[in-house]
mmCIF file of C-alpha atoms in Angstrom:
data_model
loop_
_atom_site.group_PDB
_atom_site.id
_atom_site.type_symbol
_atom_site.label_atom_id
_atom_site.label_comp_id
_atom_site.label_asym_id
_atom_site.label_seq_id
_atom_site.Cartn_x
_atom_site.Cartn_y
_atom_site.Cartn_z
ATOM 1 C CA MET Q 1 27.168 17.645 -65.463
ATOM 2 C CA LYS Q 2 28.736 17.723 -69.061
ATOM 3 C CA LYS Q 3 30.908 15.753 -69.695
ATOM 4 C CA ILE Q 4 33.475 17.724 -72.814
ATOM 5 C CA LEU Q 5 36.962 16.037 -73.911
ATOM 6 C CA VAL Q 6 39.818 18.197 -74.349
ATOM 7 C CA THR Q 7 42.695 16.963 -76.098
ATOM 8 C CA GLY Q 8 46.462 18.070 -75.542
ATOM 9 C CA GLY Q 9 44.703 19.151 -72.287
ATOM 10 C CA LEU Q 10 48.294 18.904 -70.480
ATOM 11 C CA GLY Q 11 49.394 21.884 -73.176
ATOM 12 C CA PHE Q 12 50.318 25.075 -72.887
ATOM 13 C CA ILE Q 13 46.392 26.455 -73.551
ATOM 14 C CA GLY Q 14 44.775 23.654 -72.565
ATOM 15 C CA SER Q 15 45.663 23.223 -69.455
ATOM 16 C CA HIS Q 16 44.810 26.388 -68.857
ATOM 17 C CA THR Q 17 40.969 25.644 -69.724
ATOM 18 C CA VAL Q 18 41.006 22.665 -67.826
ATOM 19 C CA VAL Q 19 41.199 24.578 -65.031
ATOM 20 C CA GLU Q 20 38.173 27.257 -66.272
ATOM 21 C CA LEU Q 21 36.017 24.258 -67.418
ATOM 22 C CA GLN Q 22 36.275 22.520 -63.783
ATOM 23 C CA ASN Q 23 35.846 25.963 -62.797
ATOM 24 C CA ALA Q 24 32.530 26.184 -64.501
ATOM 25 C CA GLY Q 25 30.884 23.005 -62.945
ATOM 26 C CA PHE Q 26 32.070 20.202 -66.080
ATOM 27 C CA GLU Q 27 33.665 16.774 -65.754
ATOM 28 C CA VAL Q 28 36.834 16.520 -68.146
ATOM 29 C CA ILE Q 29 38.038 14.083 -69.450
ATOM 30 C CA ILE Q 30 42.044 14.645 -70.896
ATOM 31 C CA ILE Q 31 43.681 12.714 -73.527
ATOM 32 C CA ASP Q 32 47.489 13.667 -74.039
ATOM 33 C CA ASN Q 33 50.932 12.094 -75.556
ATOM 34 C CA LEU Q 34 52.817 14.148 -73.821
ATOM 35 C CA SER Q 35 54.677 15.203 -76.277
ATOM 36 C CA ASN Q 36 55.557 18.345 -75.757
ATOM 37 C CA THR Q 37 54.633 19.623 -72.373
ATOM 38 C CA LYS Q 38 54.908 17.086 -68.859
ATOM 39 C CA ILE Q 39 53.013 14.945 -67.141
ATOM 40 C CA SER Q 40 53.486 16.772 -63.382
ATOM 41 C CA VAL Q 41 50.988 19.497 -65.553
ATOM 42 C CA LEU Q 42 47.549 17.003 -63.667
ATOM 43 C CA ASP Q 43 48.926 17.290 -60.983
ATOM 44 C CA LYS Q 44 49.485 21.235 -60.939
ATOM 45 C CA ILE Q 45 45.671 21.593 -62.706
ATOM 46 C CA THR Q 46 44.834 19.140 -59.264
ATOM 47 C CA GLU Q 47 46.153 21.828 -56.934
ATOM 48 C CA ILE Q 48 44.358 24.550 -58.357
ATOM 49 C CA THR Q 49 40.562 23.539 -59.224
ATOM 50 C CA GLY Q 50 40.538 20.604 -55.996
ATOM 51 C CA LEU Q 51 39.599 18.152 -58.743
ATOM 52 C CA LYS Q 52 41.587 15.289 -60.783
ATOM 53 C CA PRO Q 53 40.941 15.543 -64.318
ATOM 54 C CA GLU Q 54 40.452 11.286 -65.755
ATOM 55 C CA TYR Q 55 43.602 11.339 -68.174
ATOM 56 C CA HIS Q 56 44.405 8.857 -71.248
ATOM 57 C CA ASN Q 57 47.836 8.637 -72.785
ATOM 58 C CA ILE Q 58 46.792 8.772 -75.904
ATOM 59 C CA ASP Q 59 48.395 9.653 -79.523
ATOM 60 C CA LEU Q 60 45.718 10.497 -81.470
ATOM 61 C CA ARG Q 61 47.416 9.483 -84.623
ATOM 62 C CA VAL Q 62 46.804 5.584 -83.939
ATOM 63 C CA LYS Q 63 42.993 5.261 -85.123
ATOM 64 C CA GLU Q 64 42.430 1.921 -83.252
ATOM 65 C CA ASP Q 65 43.390 4.024 -80.188
ATOM 66 C CA VAL Q 66 41.517 6.402 -80.928
ATOM 67 C CA LYS Q 67 38.436 4.373 -81.220
ATOM 68 C CA LEU Q 68 38.791 2.071 -78.662
ATOM 69 C CA PHE Q 69 38.438 5.085 -75.721
ATOM 70 C CA PHE Q 70 35.188 6.959 -77.129
ATOM 71 C CA ASN Q 71 33.900 3.197 -77.285
ATOM 72 C CA ASN Q 72 34.723 3.336 -73.039
ATOM 73 C CA HIS Q 73 33.531 6.377 -72.809
ATOM 74 C CA LYS Q 74 30.052 8.393 -73.391
ATOM 75 C CA ILE Q 75 31.951 12.143 -74.190
ATOM 76 C CA ASP Q 76 28.840 15.435 -74.347
ATOM 77 C CA GLY Q 77 31.538 18.006 -76.224
ATOM 78 C CA ILE Q 78 35.056 17.951 -77.655
ATOM 79 C CA ILE Q 79 37.664 21.009 -77.382
ATOM 80 C CA HIS Q 80 40.433 19.666 -79.974
ATOM 81 C CA PHE Q 81 44.294 21.022 -79.096
ATOM 82 C CA ALA Q 82 46.560 18.427 -79.375
ATOM 83 C CA ALA Q 83 48.441 20.016 -83.049
ATOM 84 C CA PHE Q 84 51.924 20.535 -83.966
ATOM 85 C CA LYS Q 85 52.066 24.279 -83.150
ATOM 86 C CA ALA Q 86 55.704 25.693 -84.238
ATOM 87 C CA VAL Q 87 55.886 27.802 -87.464
ATOM 88 C CA GLY Q 88 59.402 27.461 -87.533
ATOM 89 C CA GLU Q 89 59.542 23.647 -87.625
ATOM 90 C CA SER Q 90 56.515 23.169 -89.460
ATOM 91 C CA MET Q 91 58.527 24.353 -92.706
ATOM 92 C CA GLN Q 92 61.047 21.659 -92.137
ATOM 93 C CA ASN Q 93 59.299 18.995 -91.137
ATOM 94 C CA PRO Q 94 55.132 19.526 -93.287
ATOM 95 C CA LEU Q 95 54.897 16.075 -93.858
ATOM 96 C CA ASP Q 96 54.675 15.224 -89.800
ATOM 97 C CA TYR Q 97 52.651 18.689 -89.306
ATOM 98 C CA TYR Q 98 50.303 16.837 -91.933
ATOM 99 C CA GLU Q 99 50.410 13.729 -90.545
ATOM 100 C CA ASN Q 100 49.652 15.288 -86.830
ATOM 101 C CA ASN Q 101 47.177 17.791 -87.097
ATOM 102 C CA ILE Q 102 45.411 16.638 -90.308
ATOM 103 C CA GLY Q 103 44.928 12.833 -89.210
ATOM 104 C CA SER Q 104 44.183 13.096 -85.748
ATOM 105 C CA LEU Q 105 41.576 15.706 -86.377
ATOM 106 C CA VAL Q 106 40.232 12.982 -88.906
ATOM 107 C CA TYR Q 107 40.215 10.553 -86.158
ATOM 108 C CA LEU Q 108 38.147 12.543 -83.877
ATOM 109 C CA LEU Q 109 35.587 13.728 -86.561
ATOM 110 C CA GLN Q 110 34.767 10.473 -87.092
ATOM 111 C CA GLU Q 111 34.271 8.928 -84.477
ATOM 112 C CA MET Q 112 31.902 11.872 -83.289
ATOM 113 C CA ARG Q 113 29.670 10.934 -86.726
ATOM 114 C CA ASP Q 114 29.869 7.487 -85.776
ATOM 115 C CA ARG Q 115 28.421 8.293 -82.523
ATOM 116 C CA LYS Q 116 26.239 11.281 -82.511
ATOM 117 C CA ILE Q 117 28.503 14.172 -80.629
ATOM 118 C CA THR Q 118 27.783 17.383 -81.534
ATOM 119 C CA ASN Q 119 29.730 20.000 -79.512
ATOM 120 C CA PHE Q 120 33.352 20.567 -80.994
ATOM 121 C CA ILE Q 121 35.739 23.590 -80.274
ATOM 122 C CA PHE Q 122 38.376 24.008 -82.799
ATOM 123 C CA SER Q 123 41.763 25.551 -81.741
ATOM 124 C CA SER Q 124 42.670 27.419 -84.867
ATOM 125 C CA SER Q 125 44.861 30.788 -85.827
ATOM 126 C CA CYS Q 126 45.371 33.888 -86.917
ATOM 127 C CA THR Q 127 47.512 31.882 -89.331
ATOM 128 C CA VAL Q 128 44.472 31.594 -91.701
ATOM 129 C CA TYR Q 129 44.254 34.943 -92.624
ATOM 130 C CA GLY Q 130 48.732 35.062 -93.761
ATOM 131 C CA GLN Q 131 48.948 39.136 -94.369
ATOM 132 C CA ALA Q 132 46.191 40.214 -94.221
ATOM 133 C CA ASP Q 133 45.363 43.354 -95.777
ATOM 134 C CA GLN Q 134 43.698 45.448 -94.075
ATOM 135 C CA LEU Q 135 44.191 45.951 -90.061
ATOM 136 C CA PRO Q 136 42.872 45.014 -87.315
ATOM 137 C CA ILE Q 137 42.346 41.777 -88.293
ATOM 138 C CA THR Q 138 38.338 40.780 -88.696
ATOM 139 C CA GLU Q 139 36.774 37.905 -89.867
ATOM 140 C CA ASN Q 140 35.840 38.697 -92.928
ATOM 141 C CA ALA Q 141 38.776 39.201 -94.079
ATOM 142 C CA PRO Q 142 40.334 37.014 -96.338
ATOM 143 C CA VAL Q 143 41.453 33.345 -96.212
ATOM 144 C CA LYS Q 144 44.926 33.329 -97.717
ATOM 145 C CA THR Q 145 47.022 30.899 -99.020
ATOM 146 C CA ALA Q 146 49.215 30.084 -96.551
ATOM 147 C CA GLU Q 147 52.069 31.332 -95.340
ATOM 148 C CA SER Q 148 53.380 28.366 -93.125
ATOM 149 C CA THR Q 149 52.394 24.338 -93.761
ATOM 150 C CA TYR Q 150 51.360 24.955 -89.547
ATOM 151 C CA GLY Q 151 49.114 27.803 -91.180
ATOM 152 C CA ASN Q 152 48.279 25.301 -93.837
ATOM 153 C CA THR Q 153 47.166 22.899 -91.275
ATOM 154 C CA LYS Q 154 44.346 25.182 -89.841
ATOM 155 C CA GLN Q 155 42.746 26.406 -92.628
ATOM 156 C CA ILE Q 156 42.585 22.606 -94.252
ATOM 157 C CA GLY Q 157 41.524 21.426 -90.829
ATOM 158 C CA GLU Q 158 39.306 24.336 -90.469
ATOM 159 C CA GLU Q 159 37.750 23.417 -94.383
ATOM 160 C CA ILE Q 160 37.539 20.154 -93.192
ATOM 161 C CA ILE Q 161 35.155 20.890 -89.665
ATOM 162 C CA LYS Q 162 33.189 22.826 -92.661
ATOM 163 C CA GLU Q 163 32.158 20.121 -94.765
ATOM 164 C CA THR Q 164 31.697 18.150 -91.851
ATOM 165 C CA CYS Q 165 28.806 20.013 -90.936
ATOM 166 C CA LYS Q 166 27.314 20.438 -93.294
ATOM 167 C CA ALA Q 167 27.206 16.418 -94.255
ATOM 168 C CA ASP Q 168 26.498 16.054 -90.859
ATOM 169 C CA ASN Q 169 24.824 17.059 -88.181
ATOM 170 C CA LEU Q 170 28.163 18.648 -86.365
ATOM 171 C CA GLN Q 171 28.055 22.091 -84.324
ATOM 172 C CA ALA Q 172 31.248 23.449 -84.105
ATOM 173 C CA ILE Q 173 33.248 26.749 -83.087
ATOM 174 C CA ALA Q 174 36.819 27.446 -85.161
ATOM 175 C CA LEU Q 175 38.549 29.387 -82.304
ATOM 176 C CA ARG Q 176 41.559 31.715 -84.387
ATOM 177 C CA TYR Q 177 44.259 32.781 -81.579
ATOM 178 C CA PHE Q 178 46.249 35.520 -82.112
ATOM 179 C CA ASN Q 179 49.695 34.872 -79.839
ATOM 180 C CA PRO Q 180 49.076 33.089 -76.202
ATOM 181 C CA ILE Q 181 51.284 34.255 -73.413
ATOM 182 C CA GLY Q 182 51.381 34.849 -69.553
ATOM 183 C CA ALA Q 183 50.657 31.856 -67.006
ATOM 184 C CA HIS Q 184 48.022 31.368 -63.939
ATOM 185 C CA GLU Q 185 47.224 33.946 -62.010
ATOM 186 C CA SER Q 186 48.726 30.809 -59.056
ATOM 187 C CA ILE Q 187 51.295 30.003 -60.789
ATOM 188 C CA LYS Q 188 51.314 26.435 -60.794
ATOM 189 C CA ILE Q 189 50.851 26.622 -64.763
ATOM 190 C CA GLY Q 190 52.651 28.056 -67.698
ATOM 191 C CA GLU Q 191 54.463 27.508 -70.902
ATOM 192 C CA LEU Q 192 56.255 25.187 -70.348
ATOM 193 C CA PRO Q 193 57.872 24.522 -73.641
ATOM 194 C CA LEU Q 194 59.772 21.274 -74.224
ATOM 195 C CA GLY Q 195 64.119 22.198 -76.461
ATOM 196 C CA VAL Q 196 64.286 24.819 -77.320
ATOM 197 C CA PRO Q 197 61.379 27.610 -77.101
ATOM 198 C CA GLN Q 198 59.909 28.269 -80.483
ATOM 199 C CA ASN Q 199 57.470 31.220 -78.787
ATOM 200 C CA LEU Q 200 58.577 35.029 -78.590
ATOM 201 C CA ILE Q 201 57.928 35.032 -74.875
ATOM 202 C CA PRO Q 202 59.051 31.228 -73.370
ATOM 203 C CA PHE Q 203 62.846 32.618 -75.286
ATOM 204 C CA VAL Q 204 62.183 36.143 -73.616
ATOM 205 C CA THR Q 205 62.185 34.612 -69.642
ATOM 206 C CA GLN Q 206 64.525 31.877 -70.615
ATOM 207 C CA THR Q 207 67.145 34.666 -71.738
ATOM 208 C CA ALA Q 208 66.781 36.611 -68.728
ATOM 209 C CA ALA Q 209 66.752 33.563 -66.635
ATOM 210 C CA GLY Q 210 70.136 33.506 -67.808
ATOM 211 C CA ILE Q 211 68.987 29.790 -69.446
ATOM 212 C CA ARG Q 212 69.966 31.030 -73.087
ATOM 213 C CA LYS Q 213 72.414 33.969 -73.963
ATOM 214 C CA GLU Q 214 70.783 36.242 -76.478
ATOM 215 C CA LEU Q 215 67.070 36.403 -77.463
ATOM 216 C CA ALA Q 216 67.378 36.785 -81.711
ATOM 217 C CA VAL Q 217 64.575 39.238 -82.478
ATOM 218 C CA PHE Q 218 63.978 38.217 -86.642
ATOM 219 C CA GLY Q 219 64.355 40.774 -88.904
ATOM 220 C CA ASP Q 220 64.471 44.897 -87.948
ATOM 221 C CA ASP Q 221 63.044 45.984 -91.773
ATOM 222 C CA TYR Q 222 59.533 44.811 -92.127
ATOM 223 C CA PRO Q 223 57.184 48.054 -92.369
ATOM 224 C CA THR Q 224 56.672 48.323 -88.779
ATOM 225 C CA ILE Q 225 56.767 51.269 -85.817
ATOM 226 C CA ASP Q 226 60.606 49.651 -85.028
ATOM 227 C CA GLY Q 227 61.292 47.560 -88.160
ATOM 228 C CA THR Q 228 59.871 44.485 -85.378
ATOM 229 C CA ALA Q 229 56.771 42.242 -86.498
ATOM 230 C CA VAL Q 230 53.920 43.326 -84.702
ATOM 231 C CA ARG Q 231 51.461 40.857 -83.250
ATOM 232 C CA ASP Q 232 48.525 40.249 -80.235
ATOM 233 C CA TYR Q 233 49.774 38.843 -77.196
ATOM 234 C CA ILE Q 234 46.671 37.425 -74.775
ATOM 235 C CA HIS Q 235 46.578 36.744 -71.919
ATOM 236 C CA VAL Q 236 46.203 32.854 -71.702
ATOM 237 C CA VAL Q 237 43.529 32.637 -69.061
ATOM 238 C CA ASP Q 238 41.055 35.304 -71.049
ATOM 239 C CA LEU Q 239 42.023 32.698 -74.314
ATOM 240 C CA ALA Q 240 40.539 30.003 -71.995
ATOM 241 C CA LYS Q 241 37.854 31.099 -71.135
ATOM 242 C CA ALA Q 242 36.596 32.268 -74.447
ATOM 243 C CA HIS Q 243 36.585 28.623 -74.651
ATOM 244 C CA ILE Q 244 34.209 28.099 -71.989
ATOM 245 C CA ALA Q 245 31.965 30.900 -73.805
ATOM 246 C CA ALA Q 246 32.004 28.744 -77.279
ATOM 247 C CA LEU Q 247 31.431 25.806 -75.645
ATOM 248 C CA LYS Q 248 28.373 27.436 -73.634
ATOM 249 C CA ARG Q 249 27.213 28.761 -76.980
ATOM 250 C CA LEU Q 250 26.976 25.615 -78.833
ATOM 251 C CA ILE Q 251 25.288 23.084 -75.565
ATOM 252 C CA ASN Q 252 22.623 26.208 -75.690
ATOM 253 C CA LYS Q 253 21.872 26.163 -79.330
ATOM 254 C CA GLU Q 254 22.422 29.976 -79.041
ATOM 255 C CA ASN Q 255 24.852 29.286 -82.322
ATOM 256 C CA LYS Q 256 23.698 31.006 -85.271
ATOM 257 C CA GLU Q 257 25.243 28.485 -88.362
ATOM 258 C CA ASN Q 258 26.529 25.336 -87.365
ATOM 259 C CA PHE Q 259 30.310 25.982 -88.107
ATOM 260 C CA GLU Q 260 31.044 29.583 -86.940
ATOM 261 C CA PHE Q 261 34.617 30.903 -86.535
ATOM 262 C CA PHE Q 262 36.111 34.161 -84.216
ATOM 263 C CA ASN Q 263 39.006 35.762 -83.992
ATOM 264 C CA VAL Q 264 39.996 35.866 -80.294
ATOM 265 C CA GLY Q 265 42.942 38.460 -79.348
ATOM 266 C CA SER Q 266 43.407 41.254 -77.360
ATOM 267 C CA GLY Q 267 42.876 43.994 -80.194
ATOM 268 C CA THR Q 268 46.040 45.309 -79.351
ATOM 269 C CA GLY Q 269 49.244 45.471 -81.872
ATOM 270 C CA THR Q 270 53.004 45.572 -80.134
ATOM 271 C CA SER Q 271 56.149 44.413 -82.077
ATOM 272 C CA VAL Q 272 58.839 42.388 -80.988
ATOM 273 C CA LEU Q 273 60.556 45.238 -79.340
ATOM 274 C CA GLU Q 274 58.102 46.725 -77.585
ATOM 275 C CA VAL Q 275 57.174 43.393 -75.849
ATOM 276 C CA ILE Q 276 61.676 43.299 -75.078
ATOM 277 C CA LYS Q 277 60.762 46.577 -73.486
ATOM 278 C CA THR Q 278 57.621 45.942 -71.027
ATOM 279 C CA PHE Q 279 59.417 43.187 -70.459
ATOM 280 C CA GLU Q 280 62.460 44.453 -69.430
ATOM 281 C CA LYS Q 281 60.105 47.203 -67.034
ATOM 282 C CA VAL Q 282 58.075 44.130 -65.474
ATOM 283 C CA SER Q 283 60.803 42.215 -64.584
ATOM 284 C CA LYS Q 284 63.449 44.971 -63.775
ATOM 285 C CA LYS Q 285 66.072 42.605 -65.737
ATOM 286 C CA PRO Q 286 68.330 43.478 -68.487
ATOM 287 C CA LEU Q 287 67.493 41.515 -72.041
ATOM 288 C CA ASN Q 288 70.446 40.835 -74.044
ATOM 289 C CA TYR Q 289 68.943 40.002 -77.297
ATOM 290 C CA LYS Q 290 70.570 39.998 -81.086
ATOM 291 C CA ILE Q 291 68.542 41.192 -84.182
ATOM 292 C CA VAL Q 292 69.039 38.680 -86.736
ATOM 293 C CA GLY Q 293 67.427 38.197 -90.605
ATOM 294 C CA ARG Q 294 63.446 36.950 -90.908
ATOM 295 C CA ARG Q 295 62.677 33.833 -90.842
ATOM 296 C CA GLU Q 296 60.718 31.874 -92.735
ATOM 297 C CA GLY Q 297 56.884 31.426 -92.737
ATOM 298 C CA ASP Q 298 56.526 34.613 -90.456
ATOM 299 C CA ILE Q 299 54.493 37.402 -91.583
ATOM 300 C CA THR Q 300 54.965 40.992 -91.318
ATOM 301 C CA ALA Q 301 51.486 42.443 -88.427
ATOM 302 C CA ALA Q 302 48.896 40.485 -86.843
ATOM 303 C CA TYR Q 303 45.961 42.074 -84.897
ATOM 304 C CA ALA Q 304 42.757 41.256 -83.964
ATOM 305 C CA ASP Q 305 39.765 42.856 -84.226
ATOM 306 C CA THR Q 306 37.496 41.312 -81.544
ATOM 307 C CA THR Q 307 34.182 43.207 -81.744
ATOM 308 C CA ILE Q 308 32.444 39.985 -82.558
ATOM 309 C CA ALA Q 309 33.735 37.426 -80.594
ATOM 310 C CA ASN Q 310 32.983 40.184 -77.359
ATOM 311 C CA LYS Q 311 29.275 40.576 -79.081
ATOM 312 C CA GLU Q 312 28.375 36.877 -79.716
ATOM 313 C CA LEU Q 313 30.530 35.115 -77.434
ATOM 314 C CA ASN Q 314 29.032 37.434 -74.558
ATOM 315 C CA TRP Q 315 33.060 37.753 -73.761
ATOM 316 C CA GLN Q 316 36.352 40.064 -73.743
ATOM 317 C CA THR Q 317 39.861 40.246 -72.456
ATOM 318 C CA GLU Q 318 40.284 41.031 -68.708
ATOM 319 C CA LYS Q 319 44.177 40.734 -68.906
ATOM 320 C CA ASN Q 320 47.133 43.063 -70.195
ATOM 321 C CA LEU Q 321 50.407 42.631 -71.627
ATOM 322 C CA GLU Q 322 52.052 43.329 -68.414
ATOM 323 C CA GLU Q 323 50.551 41.107 -66.727
ATOM 324 C CA ALA Q 324 50.796 38.797 -68.892
ATOM 325 C CA LEU Q 325 54.473 39.306 -69.063
ATOM 326 C CA ASP Q 326 54.785 39.289 -65.468
ATOM 327 C CA ALA Q 327 53.049 36.403 -64.882
ATOM 328 C CA ALA Q 328 55.643 34.732 -67.525
ATOM 329 C CA TRP Q 329 58.051 36.136 -65.295
ATOM 330 C CA GLN Q 330 56.893 34.428 -62.367
ATOM 331 C CA TRP Q 331 56.724 30.998 -63.843
ATOM 332 C CA GLN Q 332 60.105 31.324 -65.176
ATOM 333 C CA GLN Q 333 61.268 32.072 -62.424
ATOM 334 C CA LYS Q 334 59.948 28.621 -60.503
ATOM 335 C CA ASN Q 335 60.806 25.832 -63.465
ATOM 336 C CA LYS Q 336 64.282 27.622 -63.720
ATOM 337 C CA GLU Q 337 65.155 24.292 -65.756
#
């Protein structure tokens, strides 16, 4: 049984990926410093899978603690989620984002090099494309100057991994996510933002639940179907399964290059107002929202061409926007804090 380290494994995407890893027969070790999640997620993963993953509360910015962990564990591969991820916040606190997102990556890769661990899956982002010249976005789209510090940390992260692959025997896949939403069908795990949500869907569900007074829609003057920004929303379980497919590709030595990257999205662009209307239909609740000014770092539109990921990873999405929003709403109703 292959032993896989999942950093940030109690977070939104991480927890769903841990479930899919365990269901696929992998042994999982989680590292998470609980900066944007709760320890209770560990029990929920255990309830879903019947297996309790090994867990360590480690801050990956502390090099000595990272080294100590690897001294005590033999790992076959790493899926690296642990990172700060809010576009707006990254513009206000750039140094925190560079320290956390770049420093922790470097420390992990140093341990992999020193211990000859070769399989690495990196949680990247479609933000590396900036505002793409053509839609949908293919893997051939140029990586542009980042619109946000967060996006820049993902670009730099990919560059570091690519150069490490050239210098050492690292085999890595970067998955460039679009917008993960939803919750596990058990409604035991989902998106659990601490404090004010930075992503659209938790803000939508919290507004519908009465936790937030109203939803702010950032800008209605974009050159899109209704003036609001367009994004590609992918169900988090579909995204989690893409990580299993990528990991198996490396383990089975099916990768064509030592550094590969794939777009992981639904392949469909949906505007903010379309999301709101779909949510109102699914939840049967009217949503109180207000149009406000654009948010720094936001782009007009981004949605994926998933042809290459579908073919190379033998993976495709199975769930649609309505199913994802329904799961997110059920999850919100279970977590009314």
